[in-house]
Coordinates of C-alpha atoms in Angstrom, one line a residue:
M1 CA 26.8 58.4 -43.0
N2 CA 23.5 59.5 -41.4
L3 CA 22.8 59.1 -37.9
D4 CA 20.4 56.1 -38.1
E5 CA 23.1 54.2 -40.1
Y6 CA 25.9 55.3 -37.5
R7 CA 23.8 53.7 -34.8
R8 CA 23.1 50.6 -36.7
T9 CA 26.8 50.2 -37.4
A10 CA 27.8 51.0 -34.0
R11 CA 25.5 48.6 -32.5
S12 CA 26.7 45.8 -34.9
W13 CA 30.2 46.5 -33.9
L14 CA 29.2 46.2 -30.1
E15 CA 27.4 43.0 -30.7
A16 CA 30.5 41.5 -32.4
N17 CA 33.3 42.9 -30.1
T18 CA 32.0 43.4 -26.6
P19 CA 33.5 40.7 -24.3
A20 CA 31.0 38.8 -22.0
A21 CA 30.9 40.5 -18.6
D22 CA 32.4 37.6 -17.0
A23 CA 35.3 37.3 -19.3
A24 CA 35.9 40.9 -18.9
E25 CA 36.3 40.6 -15.2
A26 CA 38.3 37.5 -15.4
D27 CA 40.8 39.0 -18.0
G28 CA 41.4 42.2 -16.3
I29 CA 43.2 45.2 -17.3
A30 CA 44.9 43.3 -20.3
R31 CA 41.2 42.4 -21.7
A32 CA 40.3 46.0 -21.1
K33 CA 43.4 47.4 -23.0
E34 CA 42.5 45.0 -25.8
F35 CA 39.0 46.3 -26.2
M36 CA 40.0 49.9 -26.0
A37 CA 42.4 49.3 -28.9
R38 CA 39.5 47.9 -31.0
L39 CA 37.2 50.6 -30.1
Y40 CA 39.7 53.2 -31.2
D41 CA 40.7 51.5 -34.2
A42 CA 36.7 51.3 -35.0
G43 CA 36.4 55.1 -34.5
Y44 CA 34.3 54.8 -31.4
S45 CA 36.9 56.3 -28.8
G46 CA 37.5 60.0 -28.6
I47 CA 34.2 60.6 -30.9
T48 CA 34.2 64.4 -30.5
W49 CA 37.8 64.9 -29.7
P50 CA 39.8 66.8 -32.3
A51 CA 41.1 64.7 -35.0
R52 CA 44.4 66.6 -35.0
W53 CA 45.3 65.1 -31.5
G54 CA 43.8 61.5 -32.3
G55 CA 40.2 61.9 -31.7
Q56 CA 37.6 61.3 -34.2
G57 CA 36.4 64.9 -34.7
L58 CA 32.7 64.0 -35.0
T59 CA 29.6 65.7 -33.2
Q60 CA 27.7 65.4 -30.0
A61 CA 25.2 63.5 -32.1
E62 CA 27.2 60.8 -32.8
E63 CA 28.6 60.7 -29.3
R64 CA 25.0 60.4 -28.0
A65 CA 24.0 57.7 -30.5
F66 CA 27.0 55.7 -29.5
A67 CA 26.3 56.0 -25.8
A68 CA 22.6 55.1 -26.3
E69 CA 23.6 51.8 -28.0
S70 CA 26.4 50.9 -25.7
R71 CA 24.0 51.1 -22.6
D72 CA 22.9 47.4 -23.5
F73 CA 26.4 46.1 -23.1
T74 CA 29.0 45.9 -20.3
L75 CA 32.0 47.7 -21.8
P76 CA 35.2 47.1 -19.8
T77 CA 36.3 50.8 -19.8
Y78 CA 36.0 51.8 -16.2
V79 CA 39.7 51.8 -15.7
F80 CA 39.9 54.5 -18.5
S81 CA 37.3 56.8 -17.1
I82 CA 39.6 59.2 -15.3
G83 CA 41.7 59.6 -18.7
L84 CA 38.6 59.9 -20.9
G85 CA 36.6 62.1 -18.7
M86 CA 39.1 64.2 -16.8
T87 CA 42.7 64.2 -17.6
G88 CA 42.5 63.9 -21.3
P89 CA 40.2 66.8 -21.8
T90 CA 42.3 69.0 -19.7
L91 CA 45.4 68.2 -21.8
V92 CA 43.4 68.8 -25.0
D93 CA 42.4 72.3 -23.3
R94 CA 45.3 73.3 -21.4
G95 CA 48.3 71.1 -22.5
T96 CA 51.1 72.1 -25.1
D97 CA 51.1 70.7 -28.5
A98 CA 54.0 68.4 -27.6
Q99 CA 52.1 67.0 -24.5
R100 CA 48.9 66.5 -26.6
E101 CA 51.1 64.8 -29.5
R102 CA 52.5 62.4 -26.7
F103 CA 49.6 61.5 -24.5
V104 CA 46.2 61.9 -26.1
R105 CA 46.4 59.0 -28.8
P106 CA 47.7 56.4 -26.4
L107 CA 45.1 57.6 -23.8
L108 CA 42.2 57.1 -26.3
R109 CA 43.7 53.6 -27.4
G110 CA 44.0 52.2 -23.8
E111 CA 47.6 51.9 -24.1
E112 CA 48.1 54.1 -21.1
I113 CA 45.9 54.4 -18.0
W114 CA 45.5 57.9 -16.1
C115 CA 44.6 59.2 -12.5
Q116 CA 43.9 62.5 -11.1
L117 CA 46.1 63.5 -8.1
F118 CA 44.3 66.2 -6.3
S119 CA 42.9 65.4 -2.7
E120 CA 45.0 64.9 0.2
P121 CA 44.5 63.9 4.0
G122 CA 44.2 67.4 4.8
A123 CA 42.9 68.8 1.5
G124 CA 39.7 67.3 0.2
S125 CA 36.9 69.7 -0.5
D126 CA 39.3 72.7 0.2
V127 CA 42.0 71.3 -2.2
A128 CA 43.8 74.6 -2.5
S129 CA 45.1 73.7 1.0
L130 CA 47.1 70.8 -0.4
Q131 CA 50.7 70.4 0.8
T132 CA 52.4 68.2 -1.8
R133 CA 55.5 70.2 -2.6
A134 CA 57.1 70.6 -6.2
V135 CA 60.6 72.3 -5.9
R136 CA 62.4 73.4 -9.2
D137 CA 65.6 71.9 -9.5
G138 CA 67.3 72.9 -12.9
D139 CA 65.1 71.4 -15.7
D140 CA 63.2 69.3 -13.3
W141 CA 60.8 69.5 -10.3
I142 CA 61.3 67.3 -7.3
V143 CA 57.9 66.3 -5.7
N144 CA 57.4 65.1 -2.0
G145 CA 53.9 64.5 -0.5
Q146 CA 50.7 62.5 -0.2
K147 CA 47.7 62.1 -2.2
V148 CA 44.6 60.0 -1.2
W149 CA 41.1 58.7 -2.6
T150 CA 42.7 58.5 -6.0
S151 CA 40.7 56.1 -8.3
V152 CA 42.6 53.5 -10.5
A153 CA 46.1 54.9 -9.4
H154 CA 47.0 51.2 -8.8
H155 CA 46.6 50.5 -12.6
A156 CA 47.8 54.2 -13.7
D157 CA 50.7 54.7 -15.9
W158 CA 50.5 58.5 -15.7
G159 CA 48.8 60.9 -13.4
L160 CA 47.6 64.8 -13.4
L161 CA 49.3 66.0 -10.3
L162 CA 48.4 69.3 -8.4
A163 CA 51.3 70.4 -6.3
R164 CA 52.3 73.6 -4.3
T165 CA 55.3 75.6 -5.8
D166 CA 55.1 78.7 -3.8
V167 CA 54.2 79.1 -0.1
D168 CA 54.8 82.9 -0.2
V169 CA 51.5 83.8 -1.9
P170 CA 48.0 83.0 -1.0
K171 CA 47.0 79.1 -1.2
H172 CA 45.2 79.4 -4.7
K173 CA 48.2 81.4 -6.3
G174 CA 51.0 79.0 -5.4
L175 CA 50.0 75.8 -7.3
T176 CA 51.1 74.3 -10.4
M177 CA 49.8 71.2 -12.6
F178 CA 52.1 68.4 -13.8
I179 CA 52.0 65.3 -15.6
V180 CA 53.7 62.6 -13.2
D181 CA 55.1 59.1 -14.3
M182 CA 53.1 56.8 -11.8
R183 CA 55.7 54.1 -12.5
H184 CA 58.7 56.1 -11.1
P185 CA 60.2 54.1 -8.2
G186 CA 59.7 57.2 -5.9
V187 CA 55.8 56.8 -6.3
T188 CA 54.3 54.3 -3.9
V189 CA 50.5 53.3 -4.3
R190 CA 48.6 51.6 -1.5
P191 CA 44.9 50.6 -2.4
L192 CA 41.9 51.6 0.0
K193 CA 39.0 49.2 0.4
D194 CA 35.6 51.1 0.6
M195 CA 32.4 49.8 2.3
S196 CA 31.6 47.6 -0.9
G197 CA 34.6 45.5 -0.3
R198 CA 36.4 47.0 -3.4
A199 CA 39.7 48.7 -3.7
N200 CA 39.2 51.4 -6.4
F201 CA 40.7 54.2 -4.3
N202 CA 44.2 54.7 -3.3
E203 CA 46.5 56.6 -1.3
I204 CA 49.8 57.5 -3.0
F205 CA 53.3 58.7 -1.6
F206 CA 55.8 60.8 -3.6
D207 CA 59.4 60.5 -2.3
D208 CA 61.9 62.7 -4.4
V209 CA 60.1 62.3 -7.7
P210 CA 61.6 64.1 -10.5
I211 CA 59.2 65.7 -13.1
P212 CA 60.6 67.5 -16.1
D213 CA 59.4 70.8 -16.7
E214 CA 58.3 69.7 -20.3
H215 CA 55.5 68.0 -18.1
R216 CA 54.3 71.0 -16.4
V217 CA 50.7 71.9 -17.6
G218 CA 50.1 75.7 -17.8
E219 CA 52.1 78.3 -16.3
V220 CA 54.0 78.0 -13.0
N221 CA 51.8 79.0 -10.2
D222 CA 48.8 79.0 -12.3
G223 CA 47.7 75.5 -11.4
W224 CA 44.6 76.5 -9.9
S225 CA 43.1 77.6 -13.3
V226 CA 44.1 74.4 -14.7
A227 CA 42.6 72.4 -12.0
V228 CA 39.1 74.4 -12.5
T229 CA 39.3 73.2 -15.9
T230 CA 40.1 69.6 -15.0
L231 CA 37.2 70.0 -12.0
L232 CA 34.7 71.2 -14.6
H233 CA 35.2 68.0 -17.1
E234 CA 35.3 65.7 -13.9
R235 CA 31.9 67.1 -12.8
L236 CA 30.4 66.8 -16.4
S237 CA 32.0 63.4 -16.8
I238 CA 30.6 62.1 -13.4
S239 CA 27.1 63.6 -14.0
S240 CA 27.0 62.1 -17.6
G241 CA 28.6 58.8 -17.0
V242 CA 31.0 59.4 -19.7
G243 CA 33.3 56.4 -19.9
M244 CA 31.8 54.9 -16.8
G245 CA 30.1 52.0 -18.6
R246 CA 26.6 53.0 -17.3
R247 CA 24.0 50.3 -18.5
R248 CA 20.4 49.9 -18.6
D249 CA 20.4 47.2 -16.2
D250 CA 21.5 49.3 -13.2
P251 CA 19.6 47.9 -10.5
T252 CA 18.5 51.1 -9.0
A253 CA 17.4 52.7 -12.3
V254 CA 13.7 52.4 -13.6
D255 CA 14.4 49.4 -15.9
G256 CA 16.2 47.7 -13.2
L257 CA 13.7 48.3 -10.4
R258 CA 10.7 47.1 -12.8
R259 CA 12.1 43.6 -12.9
L260 CA 12.3 43.6 -9.1
V261 CA 8.9 45.0 -7.9
D262 CA 5.2 44.7 -8.3
T263 CA 4.6 47.2 -11.1
T264 CA 0.8 46.6 -11.0
D265 CA 0.7 48.6 -7.7
P266 CA -0.3 52.2 -8.9
L267 CA 1.7 53.7 -6.0
V268 CA 4.9 51.9 -7.2
R269 CA 4.1 53.0 -10.8
D270 CA 3.9 56.6 -9.4
E271 CA 7.4 56.2 -7.9
L272 CA 8.9 54.7 -10.9
V273 CA 7.4 57.7 -13.0
E274 CA 9.0 60.1 -10.6
L275 CA 12.2 58.5 -10.9
H276 CA 12.1 58.4 -14.6
I277 CA 11.3 62.3 -14.8
R278 CA 14.1 63.0 -12.4
S279 CA 16.5 60.9 -14.6
R280 CA 15.4 62.5 -18.0
A281 CA 15.6 66.0 -16.5
L282 CA 19.2 65.1 -15.7
A283 CA 20.0 63.6 -18.9
L284 CA 18.8 66.7 -20.9
F285 CA 20.6 69.1 -18.6
N286 CA 23.8 67.2 -19.2
Q287 CA 23.0 67.2 -23.2
R288 CA 22.7 70.9 -23.0
L289 CA 26.0 71.4 -21.2
A290 CA 27.8 69.0 -23.4
Q291 CA 26.6 71.0 -26.6
E292 CA 27.6 74.3 -24.9
T293 CA 30.9 72.8 -24.3
K294 CA 31.6 71.6 -27.7
A295 CA 30.5 75.2 -29.0
G296 CA 33.2 76.5 -27.1
L297 CA 30.8 77.9 -24.3
F298 CA 32.1 76.3 -21.3
P299 CA 29.2 75.9 -18.6
G300 CA 31.5 76.8 -15.5
A301 CA 29.7 76.3 -12.3
R302 CA 26.7 74.8 -14.0
G303 CA 28.9 71.8 -14.1
S304 CA 28.8 71.6 -10.3
A305 CA 25.0 71.7 -10.5
A306 CA 24.8 68.8 -12.7
K307 CA 27.3 66.8 -10.3
L308 CA 24.9 68.0 -7.3
L309 CA 21.9 66.8 -9.3
L310 CA 23.4 63.4 -9.9
A311 CA 24.6 62.8 -6.4
E312 CA 20.9 63.7 -5.2
L313 CA 19.4 61.4 -8.0
T314 CA 21.6 58.6 -6.9
M315 CA 20.7 58.8 -3.3
Y316 CA 17.0 59.1 -4.3
Q317 CA 17.3 55.8 -6.4
A318 CA 19.1 54.0 -3.4
D319 CA 16.3 55.1 -1.1
L320 CA 13.6 54.2 -3.4
A321 CA 15.2 50.8 -4.2
T322 CA 15.5 50.0 -0.5
R323 CA 11.8 50.9 0.1
L324 CA 10.5 49.1 -2.8
A325 CA 12.6 45.9 -2.7
G326 CA 12.5 45.8 1.1
P327 CA 15.4 44.2 3.4
S328 CA 16.6 41.8 0.7
S329 CA 17.9 44.9 -1.1
V330 CA 20.9 45.4 1.2
V331 CA 21.9 41.7 1.9
G332 CA 23.4 39.1 -0.1
G333 CA 26.0 41.0 -1.9
G334 CA 24.1 41.1 -5.0
A335 CA 24.2 43.9 -7.7
L336 CA 21.3 45.9 -6.0
S337 CA 23.1 45.8 -2.5
Q338 CA 26.3 46.8 -4.0
A339 CA 24.8 49.8 -5.8
I340 CA 23.1 51.1 -2.7
S341 CA 26.2 50.7 -0.6
L342 CA 28.1 52.9 -3.2
A343 CA 25.4 55.6 -3.5
P344 CA 26.6 57.8 -0.7
G345 CA 30.0 57.9 -2.1
M346 CA 28.6 60.1 -5.1
A347 CA 27.8 62.9 -2.5
L348 CA 31.5 63.0 -1.6
G349 CA 33.6 62.2 -4.8
G350 CA 34.2 65.3 -7.1
G351 CA 33.2 67.5 -4.2
T352 CA 30.8 67.2 -1.6
N353 CA 27.0 68.3 -2.1
E354 CA 27.8 71.0 0.4
I355 CA 30.5 72.4 -1.7
M356 CA 28.6 72.0 -5.0
R357 CA 25.7 74.0 -3.2
N358 CA 28.3 76.9 -2.2
I359 CA 29.7 77.1 -5.9
V360 CA 26.2 77.3 -7.2
G361 CA 25.0 79.8 -4.8
D362 CA 28.0 81.9 -5.4
R363 CA 28.7 81.7 -9.0
V364 CA 25.4 80.8 -10.5
L365 CA 22.9 82.6 -8.3
N366 CA 25.2 85.4 -7.4
L367 CA 24.4 85.0 -3.5
P368 CA 26.8 86.3 -1.1
P369 CA 29.9 84.2 -0.7
E370 CA 30.6 82.5 2.9
P371 CA 33.2 84.7 4.8
R372 CA 36.8 83.6 4.1
V373 CA 39.8 84.6 6.2
D374 CA 42.5 82.8 4.1
K375 CA 42.1 84.4 0.5
T376 CA 44.7 86.8 0.8
V377 CA 47.1 85.5 3.4
P378 CA 50.3 83.8 2.2
F379 CA 50.1 79.9 2.6
K380 CA 53.1 79.6 4.9
D381 CA 51.2 81.9 7.4
L382 CA 48.0 79.8 7.6
K383 CA 47.2 78.0 10.9
V384 CA 45.7 75.2 8.8
G385 CA 47.9 73.6 5.9
T386 CA 51.1 75.4 7.2
Q387 CA 54.3 73.6 6.3
G388 CA 55.9 71.5 8.9

């Protein structure tokens, strides 16, 4: 099938199978899972994922074609975004064959929902300072601790958990990655409301939660390198919108603003052209990173640059929408005011803008790194992040 035919077939399928936006909202998780199963069975979930593990084994061209067609529809896929964009790709890259066989296909079909368990109350941008402990007990690991700002955890069946397994080495060297059962009775999930009134974030408590060693991802105490893989996929996913259901009718994007403002004003048109240029430049940058990743050339710290550019673009869009639409843009609780209220969060989630700039400066531009006093100190001896 050539690419034009692929796009026509995809669009026809979307027109016949995408639920109405209000129906998707009303039926919630059950409706989303039903849709994901149909999406997978039609060949549109995991388009570029390896066929051996349940993906379609196609190219970036097909994935871009499907993404372009799906922008005209409201796909009820947000709850699967962490699995599709972050945890699933990590398992494909770093998991065992048994883990890939068990978890990847159910993830792609929407049978199981995933979350990512990194940040803690005292370990956000500096996630290596985390204190959640995993202690070996025979063939299991026993986990105790707390995570926070975890998206979709209140719906999740499984989570990718970064925990401390050695306090006698520097903080980056004593971490291990695990797959944790979010339905275990020792896991407590408490939703947190953000300024938009939604509760997509959560805090999670682990009380003597056992994890079998077969659910360890990577080697013991090599969790940081696995986490770097996850963070790379996270930043690429966030910046490209993979799995996020981004649509043409985003009220702060060019097409959305054109319906709200006076486009006969040449100054307004100049502003919209500038927004289009910035959006297009980021899209092309993301396309290049995706092509390199598919070819086995991981973009590394340039993924942080993509995430930083998206955060800045999101704030630029929100500021422009506020200026062009006037006071009505931030009142009434409509789509535009909600988009504006959510914009600052993009500069925090997945790493703050300041952290992204440090990473780009250090690892892309080869500038001198900031002074660090904790890189060679055992975690137990640190004044911040010590064990109680």
